[in-house]
């Protein structure tokens, strides 16, 4: 028995390749993220979280003419019933749908602090309130009660939610979208509602219309922030392929300021500048001033408010305003690129769509919605017709029906008589009445309606109203059947509805579509002048002019660690103990007064004062014309031609170091004849500079002295003819030129303290 059980267990083991399991699992995960979170459905243009938020608000009855409700309540309902993925993503989605500067047409009417165009976040959900906008009710949520879309079970199968909203407009185009899935992204710009509707109508009139012909109606993106699309000729390719890059430029105006000064006023910004990029735009302008790229800007004022965008740049009286404006376009976010990738879920799978593809999917969806809608309406009208005909017929034999009802013992007997003509157990006043009753053949619905009829409905005016209502029902049935059987009538119905939406919700275009030349400007040449690079012992550096230095020479020399004369257009090389060379552009340093502190060199270079020590500083101009001697703490040495460091990079590796080694000294070699190394343990060696070979900067070098374990070089001396430097060893002064002259790479001489 045990053996049989073991055999059954073994038969259940499935052997498979690990890579196959991982591949399938990863694909399943990627598709789940893509379909359930990141990418919108082409039919309603909504991601699942957006769809669920709007539906939850619809279920809460938060219509545009009803009171606002706390956002926390909306988020709670959405999370508890439909979207169990955390409140932050739900609230963020609610906030974005309420921000008119992000959406072509906002879908949620927010009350309270819902953030700003400058990137300020919304207040907590417990403080804000919201309700639906009318456009959401009329174009996304209408007809949900007419069986136009399928409903599916929610995550715990306690509620039902629509698989898609019955959108009457291509929301994917009108409001655009952005999302990052696994291995895929979507980024669709918003478009003008009126233009999109005209494009849909053009396609419905001519299904063979090309993308180029569609663009006669849909000119291009229409960003809520306005601005100018500058590459109109590229749009056709973008809309045909679904991918490409749109260049957007902010709108500027020139205003007259005080005292003859001019103002460049930014009134519209690129869509991509929304949020933190506005701050970056202002920072970039300041950086241009600090880098001496322009000295025409007097002041920058951010005057953005709820009424609109207004950034004022005040310029000098005689400045070339047009040249400065072109510089801002070229060097800042005033002109930016919007990367288009029109990816959406179509027919249950992700697909990159062209402009025409999106419109085709939308029109097909509209036809499906209207088919289901009018089938539902037709069924209701047919049911009404049946009951109305029964009531009208009942009016003609009203006395007989009253006689049947009064003569019946219960409702079942009366109903059977009305539907089948069964007169048993009914007391009639005459045989004629009984014979007439036997001829009755009302339907079940008609019979029930007759039995439910109130006596007040039997007055003459009510009967006339019933007849008129019946005539209306017959007209509706004829109309609905025509819509369902005649494709042209169906399309006319859709177009009529679209015209109504355009009339009520259409807005003028905000973004201009043009072909503009690339902005160009003439950068002012900086007048070269000799200045001084000054750095104190804390690593703060600045640039001062020669006159200031001459007036305060003694004070400057006493208070600062490094003082180097250099051209204001030059560069300073900073060699560090870990073998790097960083360069500092003098133009990146502020021209300071005597008492100004300056800036940390960490801020103007890749130097990191926490992990690096500067051991040699010089101008790049001086470095490239010399040979440099490198000495490490482990006694490795080499000479390097300075031209090796003539590079444009901000940081290069100046030398290769052995493990646990660091640079001790770098010195230019001009006419020095000997070099002396002194170790921590008191060993010294002196030999000819010529014994140190010239190497590349990428080499480690050669050994200058054989050190005992734990010992390291502490001092390096270079001696020319007649030099006699003194070093202190264990408290005693030692003349360096008296150290025995020997060959490189020996143990050296033990100095006595």
XYZ file of C-alpha atoms in Angstrom:
753
model
C 0.000 0.000 0.000
C 2.859 2.343 0.849
C 4.565 1.494 -2.421
C 1.442 2.392 -4.421
C 1.148 5.745 -2.607
C 4.815 6.498 -3.360
C 4.301 5.771 -7.051
C 1.344 8.162 -7.207
C 3.441 10.904 -5.580
C 6.281 10.414 -8.043
C 3.883 10.701 -10.996
C 2.877 14.209 -9.826
C 6.438 15.597 -10.102
C 6.831 17.790 -13.187
C 10.364 18.303 -14.443
C 11.041 21.499 -16.376
C 13.892 23.864 -17.198
C 14.467 26.583 -14.599
C 14.990 29.142 -17.367
C 11.600 28.255 -18.881
C 9.856 28.747 -15.539
C 11.612 32.097 -15.004
C 10.789 33.261 -18.516
C 7.107 32.410 -18.185
C 6.892 33.940 -14.706
C 8.594 37.150 -15.841
C 6.348 37.489 -18.891
C 3.279 36.933 -16.697
C 4.523 39.584 -14.268
C 5.309 42.056 -17.063
C 1.890 41.598 -18.657
C 0.189 41.956 -15.282
C 1.924 45.288 -14.617
C 1.226 46.446 -18.139
C -2.456 45.497 -18.275
C -3.458 46.111 -14.661
C -1.577 49.308 -13.841
C 0.598 51.186 -16.293
C -0.985 51.252 -19.764
C -4.464 52.612 -20.619
C -7.148 50.891 -22.674
C -7.535 52.396 -26.139
C -11.336 52.371 -25.768
C -11.703 54.721 -22.783
C -8.107 55.979 -22.527
C -7.978 55.148 -18.818
C -5.682 53.068 -16.649
C -7.453 50.693 -14.248
C -6.914 52.960 -11.227
C -8.390 55.972 -13.057
C -11.358 53.942 -14.249
C -12.022 52.653 -10.747
C -11.786 56.094 -9.161
C -14.321 57.531 -11.608
C -16.661 54.559 -11.192
C -16.427 54.744 -7.391
C -17.361 58.453 -7.574
C -20.237 57.570 -9.897
C -21.486 54.951 -7.434
C -21.207 57.489 -4.591
C -23.452 59.835 -6.596
C -20.847 62.606 -6.738
C -22.330 64.383 -9.738
C -21.239 67.849 -10.819
C -24.329 69.447 -9.273
C -24.107 67.567 -5.964
C -22.032 68.570 -2.884
C -18.331 67.743 -2.762
C -17.238 64.683 -0.756
C -13.983 64.168 1.135
C -11.244 62.700 -1.059
C -10.469 60.216 1.722
C -13.972 58.757 1.307
C -13.489 58.391 -2.444
C -10.069 56.785 -1.983
C -11.444 54.474 0.707
C -14.320 53.283 -1.470
C -12.038 52.765 -4.452
C -9.474 50.817 -2.445
C -11.984 48.765 -0.469
C -14.173 47.814 -3.409
C -12.101 47.862 -6.584
C -8.379 48.718 -6.315
C -6.489 47.067 -3.413
C -3.092 48.584 -4.239
C -2.618 51.280 -1.606
C -4.177 54.679 -1.076
C -1.268 56.788 -2.386
C -1.590 55.638 -5.998
C -5.378 56.108 -5.894
C -5.181 59.618 -4.449
C -2.406 60.590 -6.870
C -4.608 59.457 -9.762
C -7.532 61.488 -8.375
C -5.302 64.559 -8.038
C -3.920 64.317 -11.589
C -7.433 63.994 -13.059
C -8.357 67.260 -11.295
C -5.335 69.285 -12.503
C -6.304 71.332 -15.538
C -2.650 72.066 -16.337
C -2.011 68.340 -16.890
C -5.193 67.268 -18.657
C -6.707 68.476 -21.925
C -10.076 68.305 -20.159
C -10.048 67.654 -16.426
C -12.313 64.826 -15.295
C -12.573 65.544 -11.567
C -13.699 68.777 -9.917
C -11.383 69.245 -6.940
C -12.088 71.534 -4.011
C -9.104 72.521 -1.880
C -5.366 72.340 -2.453
C -4.823 69.966 -5.376
C -1.245 71.056 -6.086
C 0.143 73.634 -8.460
C 1.820 73.862 -11.846
C 5.131 74.467 -10.034
C 5.109 70.967 -8.566
C 3.614 71.685 -5.139
C 1.947 68.504 -3.938
C -1.736 68.328 -3.062
C -2.908 68.555 0.534
C -3.595 65.296 2.352
C -6.736 63.495 1.243
C -8.432 64.220 4.587
C -8.409 67.935 3.749
C -9.492 67.956 0.094
C -12.867 67.276 -1.474
C -13.949 66.263 -4.960
C -16.816 65.445 -7.269
C -17.174 64.504 -10.918
C -17.001 67.056 -13.703
C -19.992 67.191 -16.039
C -17.821 66.084 -18.953
C -16.993 62.868 -17.074
C -20.663 62.164 -16.422
C -21.721 62.857 -20.010
C -18.845 61.326 -21.962
C -17.378 58.552 -19.784
C -20.028 57.329 -17.348
C -23.325 57.839 -19.191
C -25.399 54.794 -20.237
C -23.801 52.428 -17.710
C -27.372 51.374 -16.839
C -28.086 50.330 -20.444
C -25.879 47.215 -20.557
C -23.393 48.900 -22.910
C -20.270 47.360 -21.326
C -19.488 44.120 -19.532
C -19.200 44.091 -15.775
C -16.666 41.850 -14.051
C -16.176 40.708 -10.473
C -13.841 42.763 -8.298
C -10.742 41.365 -6.591
C -12.682 39.544 -3.836
C -15.836 38.862 -5.911
C -18.064 40.900 -3.606
C -18.695 43.747 -6.069
C -18.929 44.254 -9.797
C -17.073 46.877 -11.819
C -17.100 47.823 -15.511
C -14.305 46.261 -17.568
C -14.188 49.542 -19.516
C -16.111 52.815 -19.308
C -18.484 53.657 -22.181
C -16.411 56.616 -23.403
C -18.066 58.696 -26.105
C -14.833 60.573 -26.871
C -11.342 59.176 -27.564
C -10.069 60.111 -24.113
C -6.693 58.555 -24.972
C -6.114 61.394 -27.470
C -7.952 64.194 -25.681
C -6.240 63.826 -22.307
C -3.143 61.881 -23.304
C -1.359 59.601 -20.871
C 2.003 58.526 -19.535
C 3.046 55.283 -17.903
C 6.021 53.029 -17.291
C 5.453 49.282 -17.423
C 8.012 46.472 -17.516
C 10.067 46.902 -20.658
C 7.484 49.267 -22.168
C 6.453 52.881 -21.762
C 3.593 54.960 -23.058
C 3.588 58.717 -23.570
C 0.719 60.244 -25.524
C 0.265 64.035 -25.701
C -3.155 65.645 -25.129
C -5.149 66.915 -28.124
C -7.948 69.402 -28.728
C -11.410 67.871 -28.210
C -13.082 69.801 -31.041
C -10.371 68.829 -33.534
C -10.465 65.180 -32.494
C -14.248 65.068 -32.959
C -13.894 66.567 -36.447
C -11.241 63.944 -37.215
C -13.582 61.145 -36.093
C -16.361 62.503 -38.285
C -13.995 62.708 -41.254
C -13.023 59.044 -40.785
C -16.668 57.965 -40.472
C -17.470 59.734 -43.749
C -14.376 58.268 -45.436
C -12.886 55.099 -43.884
C -10.027 55.219 -46.427
C -8.805 58.577 -45.136
C -5.025 58.805 -44.653
C -3.177 60.077 -41.600
C -2.096 63.131 -43.599
C -5.742 63.878 -44.418
C -6.743 63.334 -40.786
C -4.173 65.945 -39.801
C -6.148 68.555 -41.713
C -8.582 68.238 -38.806
C -6.285 67.169 -35.960
C -3.430 69.656 -36.369
C -1.230 68.166 -33.669
C -0.967 68.080 -29.870
C -2.799 70.696 -27.843
C -1.071 71.042 -24.508
C -2.972 72.642 -21.597
C 0.102 74.824 -20.946
C 0.022 76.226 -24.488
C 3.396 76.855 -26.056
C 4.545 76.263 -29.629
C 5.276 72.974 -31.392
C 8.273 73.930 -33.518
C 8.683 70.836 -35.750
C 5.374 70.681 -37.617
C 6.899 68.709 -40.516
C 7.827 65.835 -38.164
C 4.259 65.331 -36.927
C 3.106 63.267 -39.927
C 5.784 60.641 -39.301
C 4.978 60.633 -35.570
C 1.253 60.102 -36.162
C 1.868 57.417 -38.793
C 4.268 55.377 -36.657
C 3.069 56.240 -33.159
C 6.566 57.231 -32.047
C 8.814 60.263 -32.382
C 9.866 63.491 -30.715
C 7.894 66.713 -30.534
C 9.790 69.933 -29.834
C 7.878 72.381 -27.641
C 8.897 75.965 -27.040
C 7.534 78.328 -24.416
C 5.879 81.577 -25.437
C 7.612 84.831 -24.547
C 6.664 88.484 -24.829
C 8.826 91.605 -24.683
C 7.613 94.318 -22.316
C 8.947 97.770 -21.593
C 10.309 98.163 -18.079
C 11.357 101.164 -16.030
C 14.288 103.441 -16.876
C 14.554 102.108 -20.423
C 15.020 98.507 -19.307
C 13.263 95.665 -21.138
C 11.538 92.548 -19.817
C 11.351 89.080 -21.346
C 8.089 87.630 -19.995
C 7.420 83.891 -20.271
C 3.633 83.536 -20.567
C 3.393 79.897 -21.673
C 5.740 77.050 -20.817
C 6.473 73.713 -22.503
C 4.248 70.893 -21.188
C 7.383 69.071 -20.011
C 8.302 71.976 -17.723
C 5.359 71.331 -15.390
C 6.456 70.705 -11.806
C 10.054 70.751 -10.629
C 11.329 71.736 -14.083
C 10.026 75.280 -13.541
C 12.460 75.573 -10.648
C 15.187 74.039 -12.816
C 14.453 76.618 -15.529
C 15.061 79.428 -13.042
C 18.176 77.669 -11.708
C 19.531 77.271 -15.244
C 19.161 81.019 -15.840
C 21.102 81.721 -12.636
C 23.761 79.237 -13.782
C 24.127 81.137 -17.075
C 24.719 84.319 -15.091
C 27.198 82.648 -12.718
C 29.071 81.085 -15.643
C 29.395 84.540 -17.230
C 27.489 83.331 -20.316
C 25.487 86.525 -20.070
C 25.689 89.687 -18.010
C 22.531 91.230 -19.482
C 20.086 89.843 -16.900
C 19.316 92.175 -13.999
C 16.577 90.266 -12.163
C 14.365 87.143 -12.394
C 10.864 87.154 -10.932
C 8.567 84.126 -10.706
C 5.025 85.542 -10.813
C 3.141 82.295 -11.555
C -0.319 82.293 -9.965
C -3.733 80.685 -10.402
C -4.452 83.160 -13.187
C -1.614 81.825 -15.338
C 2.097 81.590 -16.018
C 4.243 84.713 -15.775
C 8.021 84.551 -15.346
C 9.670 87.953 -15.734
C 13.333 88.306 -16.744
C 14.489 91.912 -16.483
C 17.417 92.835 -18.742
C 19.819 95.740 -19.015
C 18.974 98.849 -20.966
C 21.201 98.265 -24.004
C 20.977 94.452 -24.074
C 20.277 92.474 -27.247
C 16.919 91.074 -26.113
C 16.419 88.794 -29.118
C 19.861 87.247 -28.714
C 19.211 86.712 -24.996
C 15.831 85.127 -25.693
C 17.453 82.707 -28.152
C 20.084 81.855 -25.528
C 17.333 80.954 -23.053
C 15.624 78.781 -25.666
C 18.878 77.000 -26.438
C 20.372 76.684 -22.967
C 17.333 76.134 -20.712
C 14.067 74.170 -20.575
C 12.285 76.994 -22.409
C 12.455 74.619 -25.372
C 12.156 70.926 -24.631
C 11.353 67.595 -26.255
C 8.249 65.462 -25.689
C 8.950 61.830 -26.563
C 5.835 60.308 -28.143
C 5.111 56.590 -27.763
C 1.437 55.880 -28.472
C 1.242 52.516 -26.707
C -2.150 51.311 -25.472
C -4.014 48.096 -24.757
C -5.994 47.214 -27.893
C -7.953 43.963 -28.226
C -6.415 42.709 -24.999
C -2.757 43.271 -25.885
C -0.317 46.202 -25.861
C 0.136 47.830 -29.238
C 1.825 50.949 -30.605
C -0.905 52.765 -32.533
C -1.008 55.398 -35.230
C -3.422 58.318 -35.093
C -5.783 56.539 -37.473
C -5.552 53.289 -35.479
C -6.753 55.063 -32.337
C -9.668 56.628 -34.203
C -10.593 53.282 -35.814
C -10.637 51.580 -32.412
C -12.739 54.416 -31.005
C -15.317 54.335 -33.809
C -15.614 50.547 -33.610
C -16.123 50.873 -29.860
C -18.810 53.524 -30.404
C -20.662 51.266 -32.803
C -20.495 48.430 -30.290
C -21.694 50.687 -27.462
C -24.567 52.051 -29.511
C -25.575 48.589 -30.716
C -25.820 47.378 -27.122
C -27.472 50.609 -25.985
C -30.192 50.599 -28.624
C -30.811 46.886 -28.248
C -31.457 47.540 -24.558
C -33.659 50.557 -25.348
C -35.515 48.612 -28.057
C -36.267 45.784 -25.629
C -37.622 48.288 -23.104
C -39.769 49.985 -25.755
C -41.118 46.633 -26.974
C -42.036 45.757 -23.393
C -43.757 49.135 -23.035
C -45.558 48.616 -26.374
C -46.881 45.278 -25.183
C -48.244 46.753 -21.979
C -49.600 49.888 -23.693
C -51.428 47.812 -26.292
C -52.906 45.692 -23.523
C -54.089 48.764 -21.603
C -55.578 50.365 -24.737
C -57.347 47.116 -25.571
C -58.528 46.913 -21.961
C -60.122 50.351 -22.230
C -62.418 48.985 -24.959
C -63.702 46.187 -22.671
C -63.305 48.015 -19.416
C -66.725 47.029 -18.012
C -66.055 43.365 -18.763
C -62.672 43.470 -17.038
C -64.227 45.117 -13.965
C -66.884 42.399 -13.963
C -64.175 39.682 -14.142
C -62.193 41.218 -11.306
C -65.260 41.667 -9.101
C -66.466 38.121 -9.842
C -63.155 36.423 -9.128
C -62.307 34.953 -5.751
C -58.566 35.776 -6.079
C -56.049 37.426 -8.418
C -54.912 34.126 -9.940
C -58.410 33.322 -11.209
C -58.815 36.821 -12.700
C -55.381 36.654 -14.344
C -56.080 33.224 -15.857
C -59.303 34.539 -17.319
C -57.524 37.568 -18.842
C -54.730 35.484 -20.383
C -56.457 32.214 -21.329
C -60.199 32.984 -21.274
C -60.837 30.535 -18.393
C -64.130 31.596 -16.757
C -64.459 28.872 -14.125
C -65.131 30.110 -10.576
C -66.038 33.610 -11.808
C -69.499 35.094 -11.266
C -70.716 37.019 -14.351
C -73.811 39.176 -14.594
C -74.821 37.615 -17.921
C -73.971 34.808 -20.316
C -72.880 37.389 -22.876
C -70.219 38.648 -20.495
C -69.010 35.121 -19.916
C -68.765 34.421 -23.660
C -66.865 37.684 -24.187
C -64.509 36.786 -21.332
C -63.757 33.418 -22.914
C -62.374 35.271 -25.956
C -59.821 37.333 -23.978
C -56.143 36.588 -24.717
C -53.979 39.196 -22.967
C -50.299 38.402 -22.425
C -48.953 37.797 -18.926
C -47.419 41.287 -18.772
C -50.605 42.898 -20.101
C -52.728 41.030 -17.594
C -50.492 42.035 -14.702
C -50.519 45.672 -15.871
C -54.337 45.607 -16.059
C -54.594 44.165 -12.563
C -52.135 46.781 -11.242
C -54.016 49.629 -12.943
C -55.279 52.409 -10.686
C -58.841 53.634 -11.245
C -57.581 57.202 -11.703
C -55.929 56.056 -14.915
C -59.330 55.371 -16.439
C -60.334 59.027 -16.838
C -60.530 60.341 -20.385
C -57.403 62.519 -20.298
C -55.290 59.661 -18.976
C -56.493 57.378 -21.756
C -55.573 60.043 -24.336
C -52.132 60.369 -22.753
C -51.768 56.579 -22.954
C -52.559 56.637 -26.654
C -50.044 59.444 -27.272
C -47.440 57.583 -25.241
C -48.109 54.507 -27.348
C -47.558 56.522 -30.519
C -44.234 57.786 -29.127
C -43.241 54.219 -28.250
C -43.986 53.077 -31.790
C -41.842 55.910 -33.180
C -39.009 54.994 -30.818
C -39.185 51.352 -31.859
C -39.049 52.340 -35.502
C -36.110 54.701 -34.792
C -34.167 52.123 -32.758
C -34.690 49.411 -35.345
C -33.480 51.792 -38.043
C -30.342 52.592 -36.016
C -29.644 48.892 -35.417
C -30.251 47.721 -38.974
C -28.918 50.683 -40.948
C -25.155 51.456 -40.518
C -25.601 54.940 -41.973
C -28.266 55.789 -39.398
C -26.008 54.408 -36.661
C -23.160 56.666 -37.808
C -25.466 59.688 -38.036
C -26.551 59.046 -34.438
C -22.933 58.859 -33.253
C -22.010 62.025 -35.174
C -25.009 63.907 -33.765
C -23.927 62.967 -30.245
C -20.331 64.029 -30.982
C -21.539 67.416 -32.267
C -23.431 67.929 -29.013
C -20.310 67.093 -26.990
C -18.210 69.460 -29.103
C -20.715 72.274 -28.665
C -20.855 71.857 -24.878
C -17.276 70.952 -23.980
C -15.103 72.096 -26.889
C -12.380 74.649 -26.131
C -10.180 76.763 -28.435
C -6.730 75.419 -29.347
C -4.005 76.533 -26.936
C -0.813 75.245 -28.593
C 0.407 76.737 -31.864
C 1.771 74.338 -34.518
C 4.562 75.854 -36.604
C 7.852 75.160 -38.344
C 10.419 77.303 -36.558
C 14.108 77.502 -37.174
C 16.402 76.276 -34.461
C 17.243 79.090 -32.087
C 20.753 80.454 -32.464
C 22.562 83.108 -30.519
C 25.907 84.801 -30.466
C 27.733 84.042 -27.255
C 29.593 87.060 -25.978
C 33.318 86.556 -25.847
C 34.806 86.924 -22.418
C 37.610 89.430 -22.238
C 40.687 87.597 -21.002
C 42.319 89.009 -17.893
C 44.811 87.842 -15.301
C 43.223 86.984 -11.948
C 44.212 85.036 -8.845
C 42.830 81.623 -7.839
C 42.685 81.573 -4.042
C 41.759 78.626 -1.809
C 41.739 78.625 1.990
C 42.542 75.692 4.247
C 38.852 74.682 4.368
C 38.670 74.158 0.603
C 36.722 77.340 -0.238
C 37.891 78.849 -3.516
C 37.314 82.145 -5.283
C 38.681 84.366 -8.013
C 39.896 87.902 -7.292
C 41.253 90.513 -9.658
C 44.903 91.600 -9.672
C 44.191 95.025 -8.156
C 42.422 93.499 -5.151
C 45.288 91.039 -4.668
C 47.937 93.758 -4.828
C 46.130 95.873 -2.228
C 45.697 92.959 0.201
C 48.666 90.739 -0.634
C 49.954 90.175 2.902
C 46.515 89.361 4.337
C 45.653 87.024 1.469
C 48.953 85.153 1.749
C 48.497 84.764 5.502
C 44.908 83.504 5.348
C 44.966 81.197 2.329
C 46.567 77.861 1.531
C 46.763 78.164 -2.286
C 47.363 81.285 -4.396
C 47.819 80.855 -8.143
C 47.888 83.573 -10.840
C 45.781 82.408 -13.802
C 43.740 83.717 -16.738
C 40.018 84.068 -16.065
C 39.413 81.726 -19.038
C 41.874 79.124 -17.779
C 41.596 75.961 -15.714
C 43.078 74.827 -12.431
C 44.299 71.211 -12.069
C 43.758 69.552 -8.683
C 45.807 66.371 -8.186
C 44.581 64.217 -5.309
C 46.051 61.555 -3.043
C 43.948 58.784 -4.582
C 45.476 59.349 -8.029
C 42.861 61.538 -9.709
C 43.162 64.882 -11.445
C 40.148 67.206 -11.332
C 39.886 70.423 -13.319
C 38.153 73.616 -12.241
C 37.051 76.146 -14.835
C 37.835 79.640 -13.609
C 34.560 80.779 -15.178
C 32.750 78.482 -12.738
C 34.196 80.425 -9.817
C 32.697 83.707 -8.621
C 34.743 86.887 -8.991
C 34.773 87.947 -5.354
C 35.602 90.864 -3.175
C 38.260 90.563 -0.483
C 35.862 89.524 2.315
C 33.714 87.135 0.249
C 33.996 83.508 1.316
C 33.904 81.850 -2.126
C 32.540 78.367 -2.886
C 33.755 74.859 -1.920
C 35.779 73.314 -4.745
C 33.490 70.275 -4.382
C 30.726 72.438 -5.925
C 32.667 73.419 -9.042
C 34.474 70.137 -9.729
C 34.254 66.401 -9.087
C 36.618 66.750 -6.116
C 35.237 65.098 -2.961
C 36.725 66.602 0.174
C 35.402 63.715 2.288
C 37.434 61.031 0.501
C 40.224 62.965 -1.253
C 43.159 65.175 -0.281
C 44.507 67.790 -2.697
C 48.305 67.396 -2.897
C 49.179 69.578 -5.883
C 47.387 72.466 -7.597
C 48.510 74.329 -10.709
C 47.118 75.897 -13.821
C 46.576 73.540 -16.744
C 48.677 75.890 -18.850
C 51.657 75.398 -16.477
C 51.142 71.636 -16.193
C 51.249 70.860 -19.928
C 54.651 72.518 -20.491
C 56.453 70.573 -17.759
C 57.424 67.133 -16.582
C 55.819 66.043 -13.324
C 57.440 63.743 -10.767
C 54.995 61.418 -8.973
C 55.947 59.846 -5.607
C 53.697 57.526 -3.590
C 53.834 56.620 0.092
C 55.093 53.140 -0.816
C 58.013 54.691 -2.696
C 56.747 54.200 -6.283
C 57.986 56.924 -8.654
C 57.678 58.073 -12.270
C 57.949 61.142 -14.441
C 55.034 62.100 -16.701
C 54.884 64.661 -19.496
C 52.344 67.323 -18.623
C 50.766 67.093 -22.075
C 49.161 63.828 -20.920
C 46.817 65.911 -18.779
C 45.665 68.210 -21.573
C 42.100 66.809 -21.662
C 38.598 68.287 -21.689
C 37.190 65.904 -19.074
C 36.523 67.250 -15.605
C 38.234 64.219 -14.048
C 40.921 61.804 -15.274
C 43.038 59.150 -13.583
C 46.433 60.822 -13.097
C 48.302 57.655 -12.094
C 47.764 54.003 -11.357
C 48.266 53.037 -7.701
C 49.063 49.749 -6.035
C 46.687 48.408 -3.422
C 46.707 50.408 -0.162
C 49.023 53.005 -1.735
C 48.382 56.725 -2.173
C 50.058 59.687 -3.807
C 52.345 61.647 -1.510
C 53.922 64.235 -3.777
C 53.740 65.699 -7.278
C 56.317 68.230 -8.353
C 57.369 69.804 -11.674
C 60.930 68.945 -12.715
C 62.863 71.773 -14.397
C 66.594 71.812 -13.518
C 66.516 69.636 -10.390
C 69.352 67.093 -10.423
C 68.746 64.895 -7.367
C 65.731 63.601 -5.457
C 65.759 62.506 -1.796
C 63.179 60.300 -0.053
C 62.811 60.194 3.768
C 60.760 57.430 5.417
C 58.766 57.373 8.639
C 61.289 54.970 10.253
C 64.192 57.313 9.439
C 65.547 55.709 6.260
C 66.752 58.073 3.524
C 67.938 57.742 -0.043
C 69.281 60.271 -2.551
C 69.743 59.562 -6.245
C 69.703 61.249 -9.627
C 66.372 62.425 -11.058
C 67.406 60.814 -14.367
C 67.096 57.374 -12.775
C 63.291 57.833 -12.629
C 61.913 56.867 -16.056
C 59.313 58.814 -18.001
C 56.057 56.832 -18.017
C 52.471 57.213 -19.169
C 49.930 58.496 -16.679
C 48.308 55.054 -16.672
C 51.516 53.367 -15.378
C 52.346 52.552 -11.734
C 56.015 53.624 -12.048
C 59.189 52.170 -10.548
C 60.370 51.670 -6.968
C 62.525 54.451 -5.553
C 63.429 52.791 -2.234
C 63.071 49.371 -0.652
C 60.963 49.932 2.471
C 60.670 47.640 5.453
C 57.235 46.293 6.353
C 55.027 49.017 7.848
C 57.329 51.832 6.742
C 56.294 54.590 4.291
C 57.657 57.763 2.679
C 56.941 60.959 4.599
C 59.133 63.593 2.856
C 60.398 64.227 -0.684
C 63.153 66.744 -1.532
C 64.393 67.903 -4.938
C 67.875 69.383 -5.075
C 69.388 71.675 -7.659
C 73.005 72.844 -7.730
C 73.754 74.628 -4.448
C 70.531 73.610 -2.662
C 70.918 72.426 0.916
C 67.481 71.806 2.438
C 67.166 70.542 6.015
C 64.797 67.840 7.292
C 64.007 66.978 10.880
C 64.467 63.315 11.889
C 63.532 62.353 15.466
C 64.074 65.906 16.644
C 67.482 66.414 14.924
C 68.060 68.507 11.797
C 69.631 66.610 8.915
C 71.123 68.286 5.831
C 69.585 66.531 2.831
C 72.526 67.064 0.449
C 74.727 65.135 2.885
C 72.668 61.991 2.465
C 74.783 59.468 0.596
C 74.253 59.649 -3.187
C 73.448 56.144 -4.427
C 71.367 54.257 -6.947
C 67.570 54.058 -6.985
C 65.823 51.037 -5.450
C 68.118 50.366 -2.495
C 67.350 50.334 1.234
C 69.019 53.721 1.697
C 70.756 55.009 4.808
C 69.428 54.865 8.358
C 69.450 58.412 9.747
C 70.374 58.777 13.387
C 68.281 61.076 15.542
